mmCIF file of C-alpha atoms in Angstrom:
data_model
loop_
_atom_site.group_PDB
_atom_site.id
_atom_site.type_symbol
_atom_site.label_atom_id
_atom_site.label_comp_id
_atom_site.label_asym_id
_atom_site.label_seq_id
_atom_site.Cartn_x
_atom_site.Cartn_y
_atom_site.Cartn_z
ATOM 1 C CA UNK A 13 17.671 -17.960 -12.844
ATOM 2 C CA UNK A 14 18.764 -14.624 -13.909
ATOM 3 C CA UNK A 15 18.459 -12.915 -10.866
ATOM 4 C CA UNK A 16 16.335 -9.715 -11.622
ATOM 5 C CA UNK A 17 17.941 -6.139 -11.159
ATOM 6 C CA UNK A 18 17.338 -3.781 -8.496
ATOM 7 C CA UNK A 19 15.836 -0.992 -9.431
ATOM 8 C CA UNK A 20 16.561 2.796 -8.295
ATOM 9 C CA UNK A 21 13.801 3.758 -6.472
ATOM 10 C CA UNK A 22 14.780 0.301 -4.508
ATOM 11 C CA UNK A 23 18.340 1.339 -3.693
ATOM 12 C CA UNK A 24 15.963 4.573 -2.801
ATOM 13 C CA UNK A 25 14.232 3.251 -0.653
ATOM 14 C CA UNK A 26 15.938 1.067 0.868
ATOM 15 C CA UNK A 27 19.117 3.450 1.754
ATOM 16 C CA UNK A 28 19.014 6.107 3.326
ATOM 17 C CA UNK A 29 15.950 7.786 2.701
ATOM 18 C CA UNK A 30 14.141 5.244 3.637
ATOM 19 C CA UNK A 31 15.386 5.443 7.228
ATOM 20 C CA UNK A 32 14.552 9.056 7.158
ATOM 21 C CA UNK A 33 10.962 8.678 5.904
ATOM 22 C CA UNK A 34 10.686 6.337 9.198
ATOM 23 C CA UNK A 35 11.408 7.943 11.264
ATOM 24 C CA UNK A 36 9.359 10.974 9.973
ATOM 25 C CA UNK A 37 6.233 8.085 10.631
ATOM 26 C CA UNK A 38 6.159 7.826 13.711
ATOM 27 C CA UNK A 39 3.260 8.951 16.205
ATOM 28 C CA UNK A 40 0.151 7.905 17.375
ATOM 29 C CA UNK A 41 -1.809 11.124 15.613
ATOM 30 C CA UNK A 42 -0.404 9.524 12.292
ATOM 31 C CA UNK A 43 -2.661 6.171 12.673
ATOM 32 C CA UNK A 44 -5.854 8.701 12.924
ATOM 33 C CA UNK A 45 -5.764 8.950 9.785
ATOM 34 C CA UNK A 46 -5.790 5.946 8.560
ATOM 35 C CA UNK A 47 -8.126 4.620 10.374
ATOM 36 C CA UNK A 48 -10.728 6.781 9.174
ATOM 37 C CA UNK A 49 -9.469 5.224 5.596
ATOM 38 C CA UNK A 50 -9.832 1.895 5.815
ATOM 39 C CA UNK A 51 -12.539 2.976 8.070
ATOM 40 C CA UNK A 52 -14.120 4.486 5.238
ATOM 41 C CA UNK A 53 -13.354 2.079 2.230
ATOM 42 C CA UNK A 54 -14.542 -1.099 3.731
ATOM 43 C CA UNK A 55 -17.750 0.351 5.219
ATOM 44 C CA UNK A 56 -19.925 -1.918 2.764
ATOM 45 C CA UNK A 57 -18.254 -4.691 3.091
ATOM 46 C CA UNK A 58 -17.702 -7.923 5.652
ATOM 47 C CA UNK A 59 -16.305 -11.291 6.276
ATOM 48 C CA UNK A 60 -11.978 -9.734 5.847
ATOM 49 C CA UNK A 61 -10.786 -12.391 7.521
ATOM 50 C CA UNK A 62 -7.023 -11.693 6.284
ATOM 51 C CA UNK A 63 -5.091 -8.616 4.519
ATOM 52 C CA UNK A 64 -1.937 -8.092 3.818
ATOM 53 C CA UNK A 65 -0.527 -4.965 2.563
ATOM 54 C CA UNK A 66 1.801 -4.084 0.083
ATOM 55 C CA UNK A 67 4.823 -1.320 1.017
ATOM 56 C CA UNK A 68 4.059 -1.710 5.132
ATOM 57 C CA UNK A 69 6.477 0.633 5.889
ATOM 58 C CA UNK A 70 6.407 1.051 9.840
ATOM 59 C CA UNK A 71 3.377 0.363 10.525
ATOM 60 C CA UNK A 72 0.846 2.738 10.585
ATOM 61 C CA UNK A 73 -1.544 0.916 8.383
ATOM 62 C CA UNK A 74 -1.541 -2.415 10.287
ATOM 63 C CA UNK A 75 -1.806 -1.219 13.308
ATOM 64 C CA UNK A 76 -4.881 1.332 12.022
ATOM 65 C CA UNK A 77 -6.148 -2.273 10.780
ATOM 66 C CA UNK A 78 -6.336 -4.176 13.799
ATOM 67 C CA UNK A 79 -7.739 -1.530 15.768
ATOM 68 C CA UNK A 80 -10.822 -1.588 13.479
ATOM 69 C CA UNK A 81 -10.273 -5.341 13.849
ATOM 70 C CA UNK A 82 -9.101 -7.222 16.110
ATOM 71 C CA UNK A 83 -9.471 -10.139 15.015
ATOM 72 C CA UNK A 84 -7.988 -9.816 11.995
ATOM 73 C CA UNK A 85 -5.153 -11.746 10.417
ATOM 74 C CA UNK A 86 -2.394 -9.563 9.389
ATOM 75 C CA UNK A 87 0.969 -10.106 6.843
ATOM 76 C CA UNK A 88 3.146 -6.897 5.541
ATOM 77 C CA UNK A 89 5.471 -6.715 1.841
ATOM 78 C CA UNK A 90 8.346 -3.915 2.978
ATOM 79 C CA UNK A 91 11.580 -3.439 2.283
ATOM 80 C CA UNK A 92 13.886 -1.486 4.283
ATOM 81 C CA UNK A 93 15.064 -3.121 6.844
ATOM 82 C CA UNK A 94 15.061 -0.219 9.591
ATOM 83 C CA UNK A 95 10.764 -0.440 8.876
ATOM 84 C CA UNK A 96 11.010 -4.496 9.017
ATOM 85 C CA UNK A 97 12.997 -4.604 12.112
ATOM 86 C CA UNK A 98 9.580 -2.325 13.733
ATOM 87 C CA UNK A 99 7.454 -4.371 11.940
ATOM 88 C CA UNK A 100 8.605 -7.265 13.034
ATOM 89 C CA UNK A 101 7.812 -6.085 17.247
ATOM 90 C CA UNK A 102 4.065 -6.166 16.122
ATOM 91 C CA UNK A 103 2.114 -8.746 17.629
ATOM 92 C CA UNK A 104 1.043 -11.685 15.591
ATOM 93 C CA UNK A 105 1.867 -10.047 12.539
ATOM 94 C CA UNK A 106 3.044 -11.965 9.185
ATOM 95 C CA UNK A 107 6.841 -10.349 7.445
ATOM 96 C CA UNK A 108 8.579 -10.272 4.608
ATOM 97 C CA UNK A 109 11.204 -8.300 3.897
ATOM 98 C CA UNK A 110 11.926 -7.951 0.570
ATOM 99 C CA UNK A 111 9.959 -5.619 -2.870
ATOM 100 C CA UNK A 112 6.660 -5.784 -4.298
ATOM 101 C CA UNK A 113 7.802 -6.972 -7.320
ATOM 102 C CA UNK A 114 8.742 -9.889 -5.869
ATOM 103 C CA UNK A 115 6.844 -12.517 -5.406
ATOM 104 C CA UNK A 116 6.606 -13.341 -0.917
ATOM 105 C CA UNK A 117 4.334 -16.047 -1.186
ATOM 106 C CA UNK A 118 1.125 -17.834 -2.383
ATOM 107 C CA UNK A 119 -0.961 -17.581 0.235
ATOM 108 C CA UNK A 120 -4.216 -15.916 -0.840
ATOM 109 C CA UNK A 121 -6.024 -12.492 1.402
ATOM 110 C CA UNK A 122 -9.003 -11.537 1.602
ATOM 111 C CA UNK A 123 -7.840 -8.093 0.995
ATOM 112 C CA UNK A 124 -4.835 -6.156 -0.440
ATOM 113 C CA UNK A 125 -3.914 -3.086 0.016
ATOM 114 C CA UNK A 126 -1.558 -0.971 -0.647
ATOM 115 C CA UNK A 127 -0.979 3.419 0.518
ATOM 116 C CA UNK A 128 0.819 5.465 -0.752
ATOM 117 C CA UNK A 129 3.412 2.943 -2.264
ATOM 118 C CA UNK A 130 2.806 2.163 -6.250
ATOM 119 C CA UNK A 131 3.298 6.499 -6.154
ATOM 120 C CA UNK A 132 7.146 5.069 -5.501
ATOM 121 C CA UNK A 133 7.045 2.241 -8.420
ATOM 122 C CA UNK A 134 9.485 2.880 -11.545
ATOM 123 C CA UNK A 135 6.511 2.867 -13.992
ATOM 124 C CA UNK A 136 7.745 -0.067 -16.060
ATOM 125 C CA UNK A 137 7.673 -1.942 -12.864
ATOM 126 C CA UNK A 138 3.977 -1.216 -12.263
ATOM 127 C CA UNK A 139 2.321 -4.488 -14.875
ATOM 128 C CA UNK A 140 4.707 -6.695 -12.683
ATOM 129 C CA UNK A 141 3.329 -4.807 -9.321
ATOM 130 C CA UNK A 142 -0.017 -5.316 -10.713
ATOM 131 C CA UNK A 143 -0.263 -8.750 -10.838
ATOM 132 C CA UNK A 144 1.419 -9.420 -7.930
ATOM 133 C CA UNK A 145 -1.447 -7.961 -6.302
ATOM 134 C CA UNK A 146 -3.774 -9.098 -8.300
ATOM 135 C CA UNK A 147 -3.021 -12.469 -7.723
ATOM 136 C CA UNK A 148 -2.789 -12.024 -3.897
ATOM 137 C CA UNK A 149 -6.475 -11.031 -3.512
ATOM 138 C CA UNK A 150 -8.932 -13.565 -3.230
ATOM 139 C CA UNK A 151 -11.782 -11.228 -3.513
ATOM 140 C CA UNK A 152 -10.842 -6.974 -2.079
ATOM 141 C CA UNK A 153 -7.801 -4.447 -4.040
ATOM 142 C CA UNK A 154 -7.541 -2.013 -1.962
ATOM 143 C CA UNK A 155 -5.336 0.894 -3.991
ATOM 144 C CA UNK A 156 -4.977 4.425 -2.001
ATOM 145 C CA UNK A 157 -2.535 6.692 -3.802
ATOM 146 C CA UNK A 158 -1.682 9.964 -4.940
ATOM 147 C CA UNK A 159 -4.659 9.835 -8.229
ATOM 148 C CA UNK A 160 -3.705 11.532 -11.831
ATOM 149 C CA UNK A 161 -5.685 11.087 -14.960
ATOM 150 C CA UNK A 162 -3.013 10.881 -16.305
ATOM 151 C CA UNK A 163 0.485 9.719 -15.582
ATOM 152 C CA UNK A 164 2.844 12.029 -14.533
ATOM 153 C CA UNK A 165 6.028 12.581 -12.384
ATOM 154 C CA UNK A 166 6.267 14.887 -9.655
ATOM 155 C CA UNK A 167 9.929 16.487 -7.874
ATOM 156 C CA UNK A 168 9.461 14.667 -4.444
ATOM 157 C CA UNK A 169 11.423 15.678 -1.727
ATOM 158 C CA UNK A 170 13.920 18.086 -4.379
ATOM 159 C CA UNK A 171 14.065 14.232 -5.731
ATOM 160 C CA UNK A 172 13.425 13.134 -9.068
ATOM 161 C CA UNK A 173 11.897 10.137 -10.752
ATOM 162 C CA UNK A 174 10.871 9.489 -7.564
ATOM 163 C CA UNK A 175 7.286 10.358 -7.390
ATOM 164 C CA UNK A 176 4.644 9.423 -9.830
ATOM 165 C CA UNK A 177 1.016 9.988 -9.825
ATOM 166 C CA UNK A 178 -1.590 8.517 -12.318
ATOM 167 C CA UNK A 179 -4.721 6.471 -12.682
ATOM 168 C CA UNK A 180 -3.334 3.191 -10.737
ATOM 169 C CA UNK A 181 -7.298 1.488 -9.721
ATOM 170 C CA UNK A 182 -8.557 2.427 -13.613
ATOM 171 C CA UNK A 183 -5.157 0.254 -14.626
ATOM 172 C CA UNK A 184 -5.479 -2.485 -12.793
ATOM 173 C CA UNK A 185 -9.580 -2.579 -13.816
ATOM 174 C CA UNK A 186 -8.600 -2.292 -17.235
ATOM 175 C CA UNK A 187 -6.266 -5.113 -17.136
ATOM 176 C CA UNK A 188 -8.140 -7.658 -15.180
ATOM 177 C CA UNK A 189 -11.688 -8.189 -16.102
ATOM 178 C CA UNK A 190 -13.083 -9.783 -13.396
ATOM 179 C CA UNK A 191 -12.486 -6.583 -11.292
ATOM 180 C CA UNK A 192 -15.105 -4.444 -10.661
ATOM 181 C CA UNK A 193 -15.337 -0.832 -8.712
ATOM 182 C CA UNK A 194 -16.605 -0.879 -5.225
ATOM 183 C CA UNK A 195 -16.103 2.878 -3.833
ATOM 184 C CA UNK A 196 -14.308 5.288 -3.726
ATOM 185 C CA UNK A 197 -13.059 7.986 -1.916
ATOM 186 C CA UNK A 198 -10.912 10.875 -0.720
ATOM 187 C CA UNK A 199 -8.197 12.180 2.217
ATOM 188 C CA UNK A 200 -8.066 15.577 3.222
ATOM 189 C CA UNK A 201 -4.927 16.699 4.811
ATOM 190 C CA UNK A 202 -6.816 19.771 6.605
ATOM 191 C CA UNK A 203 -9.890 17.630 7.419
ATOM 192 C CA UNK A 204 -10.404 19.094 11.029
ATOM 193 C CA UNK A 205 -10.866 15.805 12.405
ATOM 194 C CA UNK A 206 -8.840 12.586 11.153
ATOM 195 C CA UNK A 207 -6.839 14.450 8.559
ATOM 196 C CA UNK A 208 -4.763 12.240 6.324
ATOM 197 C CA UNK A 209 -2.686 12.745 3.426
ATOM 198 C CA UNK A 210 -4.817 13.979 0.444
ATOM 199 C CA UNK A 211 -4.850 10.330 -1.647
ATOM 200 C CA UNK A 212 -7.664 8.800 -3.467
ATOM 201 C CA UNK A 213 -8.921 5.007 -2.325
ATOM 202 C CA UNK A 214 -10.825 2.625 -4.754
ATOM 203 C CA UNK A 215 -11.965 -0.371 -3.705
ATOM 204 C CA UNK A 216 -11.872 -3.139 -6.136
ATOM 205 C CA UNK A 217 -13.571 -6.590 -5.779
ATOM 206 C CA UNK A 218 -12.898 -9.519 -7.896
ATOM 207 C CA UNK A 219 -16.145 -10.832 -9.179
#
């Protein structure tokens, strides 16, 4: 089998910039907004016993979910070694070190989610990631990313080709006809109670 070539974006997040990103995301205050995200996105669903995050970084979303659903079984995929080391400190979390472009488990999860990760994937690799997300889910998919009706590349902290906005959820809905939109919403960085980056979330369900 031919070994897959690591993309420019994967190398970027595996390296020093990924480590700097980890350091910027430390703090319990950052978990509060994520709890609001999951509380809002999952308010109409029940029976979620397990979930996997595609691109977990140091685990802020994992901590938020564990706080809201103490009995949930959680798994995470993360490419940056420093972030993986921090994830391994979280009790009962199953951690897969590697890229979301690769298959790490054949297990099915009640909920598969990404938060601010698809925006950093090379657009040429998105079909692969979509496939991995879809086939990992037994029921729900939560996409929380920067939204744009048209694919757009945005400069990111002085770098080009590192942040891409588009309609990720819409593309998943077009690609897989058995997915339907359950709910959607927006998080605002100026929310006076539970601020989070300006991301739009979409909850999809397999039917």
